[in-house]
mmCIF file of C-alpha atoms in Angstrom:
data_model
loop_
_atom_site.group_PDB
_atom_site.id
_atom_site.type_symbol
_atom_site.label_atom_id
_atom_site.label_comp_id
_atom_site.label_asym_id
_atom_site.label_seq_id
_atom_site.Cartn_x
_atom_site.Cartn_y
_atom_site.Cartn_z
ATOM 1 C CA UNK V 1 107.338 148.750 37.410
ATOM 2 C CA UNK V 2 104.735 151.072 36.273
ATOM 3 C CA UNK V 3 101.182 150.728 37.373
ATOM 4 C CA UNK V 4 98.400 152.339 35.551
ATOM 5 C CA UNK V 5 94.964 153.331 36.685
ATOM 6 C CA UNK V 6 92.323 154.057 34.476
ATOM 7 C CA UNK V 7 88.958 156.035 35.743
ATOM 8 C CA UNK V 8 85.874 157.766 34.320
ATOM 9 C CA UNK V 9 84.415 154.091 32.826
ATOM 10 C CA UNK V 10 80.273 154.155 33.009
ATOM 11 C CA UNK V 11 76.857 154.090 31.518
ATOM 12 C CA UNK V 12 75.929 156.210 29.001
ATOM 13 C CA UNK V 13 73.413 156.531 26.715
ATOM 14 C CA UNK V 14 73.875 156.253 22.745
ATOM 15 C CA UNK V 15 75.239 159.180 21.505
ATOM 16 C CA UNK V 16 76.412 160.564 24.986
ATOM 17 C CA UNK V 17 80.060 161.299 26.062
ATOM 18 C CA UNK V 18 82.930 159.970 28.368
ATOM 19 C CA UNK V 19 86.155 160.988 29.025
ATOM 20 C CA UNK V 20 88.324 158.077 30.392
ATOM 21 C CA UNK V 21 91.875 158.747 32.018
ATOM 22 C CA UNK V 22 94.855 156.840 32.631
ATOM 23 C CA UNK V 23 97.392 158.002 36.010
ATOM 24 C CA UNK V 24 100.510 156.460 35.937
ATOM 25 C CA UNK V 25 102.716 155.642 38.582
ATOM 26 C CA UNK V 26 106.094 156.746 37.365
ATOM 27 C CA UNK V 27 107.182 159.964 36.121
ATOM 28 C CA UNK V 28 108.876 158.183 33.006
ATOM 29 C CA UNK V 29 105.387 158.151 31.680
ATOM 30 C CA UNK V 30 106.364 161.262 29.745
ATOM 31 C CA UNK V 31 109.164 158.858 27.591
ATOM 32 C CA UNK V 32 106.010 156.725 26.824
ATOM 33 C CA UNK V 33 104.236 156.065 23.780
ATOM 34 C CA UNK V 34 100.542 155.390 25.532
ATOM 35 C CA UNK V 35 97.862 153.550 24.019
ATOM 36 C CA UNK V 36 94.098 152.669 24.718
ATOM 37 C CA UNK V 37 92.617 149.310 24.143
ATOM 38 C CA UNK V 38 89.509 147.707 24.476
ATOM 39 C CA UNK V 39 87.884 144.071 25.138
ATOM 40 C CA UNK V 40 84.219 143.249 24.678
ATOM 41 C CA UNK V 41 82.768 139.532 26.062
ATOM 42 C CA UNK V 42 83.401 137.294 23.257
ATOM 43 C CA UNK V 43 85.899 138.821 21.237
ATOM 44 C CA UNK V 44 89.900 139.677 21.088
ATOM 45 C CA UNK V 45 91.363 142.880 22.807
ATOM 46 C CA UNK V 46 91.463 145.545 19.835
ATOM 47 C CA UNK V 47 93.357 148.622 19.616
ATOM 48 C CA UNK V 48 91.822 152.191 19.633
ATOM 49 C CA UNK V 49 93.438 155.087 19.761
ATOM 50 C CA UNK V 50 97.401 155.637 19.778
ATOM 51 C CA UNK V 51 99.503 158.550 21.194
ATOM 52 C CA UNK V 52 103.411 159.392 21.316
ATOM 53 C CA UNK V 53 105.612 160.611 24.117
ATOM 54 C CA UNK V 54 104.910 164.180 23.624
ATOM 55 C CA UNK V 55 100.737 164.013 22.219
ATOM 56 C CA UNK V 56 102.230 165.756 19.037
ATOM 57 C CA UNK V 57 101.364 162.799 17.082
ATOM 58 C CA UNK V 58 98.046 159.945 17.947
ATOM 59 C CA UNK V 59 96.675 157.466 15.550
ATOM 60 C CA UNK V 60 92.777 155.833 15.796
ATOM 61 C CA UNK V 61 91.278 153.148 14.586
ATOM 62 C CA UNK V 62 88.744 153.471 11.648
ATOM 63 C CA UNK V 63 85.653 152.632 13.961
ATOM 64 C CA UNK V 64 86.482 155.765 16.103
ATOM 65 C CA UNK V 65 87.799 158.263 14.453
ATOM 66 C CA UNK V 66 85.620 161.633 14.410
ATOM 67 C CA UNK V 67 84.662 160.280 17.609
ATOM 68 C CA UNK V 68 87.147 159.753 19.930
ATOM 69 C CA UNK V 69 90.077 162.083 21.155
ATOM 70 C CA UNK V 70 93.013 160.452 23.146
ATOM 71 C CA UNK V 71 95.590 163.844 24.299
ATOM 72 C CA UNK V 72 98.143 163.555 27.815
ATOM 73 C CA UNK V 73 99.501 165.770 30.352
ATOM 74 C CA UNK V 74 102.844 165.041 31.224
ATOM 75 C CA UNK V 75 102.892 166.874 33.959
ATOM 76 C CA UNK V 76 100.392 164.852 35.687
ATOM 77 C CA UNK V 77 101.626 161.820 33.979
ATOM 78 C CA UNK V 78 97.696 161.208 32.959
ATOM 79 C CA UNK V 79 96.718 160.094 28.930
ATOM 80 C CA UNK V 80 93.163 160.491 28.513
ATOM 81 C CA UNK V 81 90.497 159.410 26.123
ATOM 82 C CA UNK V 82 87.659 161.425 24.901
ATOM 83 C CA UNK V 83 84.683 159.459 23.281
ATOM 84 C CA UNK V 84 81.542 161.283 22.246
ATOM 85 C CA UNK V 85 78.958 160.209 19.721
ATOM 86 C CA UNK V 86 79.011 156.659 21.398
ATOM 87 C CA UNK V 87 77.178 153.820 20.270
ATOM 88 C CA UNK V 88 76.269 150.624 21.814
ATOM 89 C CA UNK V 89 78.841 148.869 19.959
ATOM 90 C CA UNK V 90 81.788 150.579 22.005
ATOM 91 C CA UNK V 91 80.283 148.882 25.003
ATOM 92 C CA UNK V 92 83.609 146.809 26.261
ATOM 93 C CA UNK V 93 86.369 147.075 29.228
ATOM 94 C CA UNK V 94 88.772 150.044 28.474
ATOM 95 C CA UNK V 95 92.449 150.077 29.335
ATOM 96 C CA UNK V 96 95.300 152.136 28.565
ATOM 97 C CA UNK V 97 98.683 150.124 28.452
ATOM 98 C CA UNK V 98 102.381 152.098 27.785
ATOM 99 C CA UNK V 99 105.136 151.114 25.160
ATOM 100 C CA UNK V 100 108.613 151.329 26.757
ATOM 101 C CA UNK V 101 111.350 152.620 24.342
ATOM 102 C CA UNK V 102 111.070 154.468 21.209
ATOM 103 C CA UNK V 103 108.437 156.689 22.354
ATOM 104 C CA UNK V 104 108.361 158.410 19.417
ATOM 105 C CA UNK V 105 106.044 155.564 17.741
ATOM 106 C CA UNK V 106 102.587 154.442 18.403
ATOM 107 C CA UNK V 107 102.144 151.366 18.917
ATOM 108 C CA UNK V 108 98.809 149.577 17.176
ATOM 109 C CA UNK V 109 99.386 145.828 19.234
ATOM 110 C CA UNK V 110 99.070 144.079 22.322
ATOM 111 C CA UNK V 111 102.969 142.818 22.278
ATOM 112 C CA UNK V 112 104.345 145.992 21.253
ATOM 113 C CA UNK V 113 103.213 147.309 25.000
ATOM 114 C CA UNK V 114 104.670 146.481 28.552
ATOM 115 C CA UNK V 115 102.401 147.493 30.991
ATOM 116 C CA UNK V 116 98.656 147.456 31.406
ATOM 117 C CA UNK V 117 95.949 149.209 33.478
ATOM 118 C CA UNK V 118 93.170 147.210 34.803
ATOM 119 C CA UNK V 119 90.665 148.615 32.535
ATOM 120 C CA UNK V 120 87.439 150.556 32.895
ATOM 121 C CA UNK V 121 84.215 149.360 31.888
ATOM 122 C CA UNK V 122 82.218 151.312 29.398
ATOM 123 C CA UNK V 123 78.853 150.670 28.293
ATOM 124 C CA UNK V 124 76.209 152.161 26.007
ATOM 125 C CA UNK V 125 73.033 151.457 26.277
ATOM 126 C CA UNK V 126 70.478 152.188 22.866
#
């Protein structure tokens, strides 16, 4: 069983910066494709940013990229999540989730991962 534990969540003003992170548990994190999600009240967990076993390949969604950055460290089994330029909009809970098998893929939805952080709270005030 991995467990996951994002950080770094927080208030920040439009247009400021956070970097989230994600430790896992295990050190088969590095056979992981790793992925960030996000929930805000009202409205369906959405995928945002993507990122294979080895960070050589990541994938965004349209509303963040140029934005955000998601990059890992193996070595201390950590994926994190840049976001700069952020607008009120990206106010929402943030969690990181890992795809087991075929780690060579992102993974764009929910199903497609087995295990889930808790999730960090983000929001951006105007």
């Amino acid at each position: 069983q991995v467990q996951l534990v994002e950080s770094g969540g927080g208030l920040v003003q439009a247009g400021g910066s956070l970097r989230l992170s994600c430790a896992a548990s295990e050190r088969t994190f590095s056979s992981y494709a790793m992925g960030w999600f996000r929930q805000a009240p009202g409205k369906e967990r959405e995928f945002v940013a993507g990122i294979n076993w080895s960070g050589g390949s990541t994938y965004y969604a349209d509303f963040v990229k140029g934005r955000f950055t998601i990059s890992r460290d193996n070595a201390k089994n950590t994926v994190y999540l840049q976001m700069n330029s952020l607008k009120p909009e990206d106010t929402a809970v943030y969690a990181c989730a890992a795809a087991v098998g075929r780690g060579w893929q992102i993974r764009t939805n929910v199903p497609e991962y087995h295990y889930w952080g808790q999730g960090t709270q983000v929001t951006v005030s105007s």
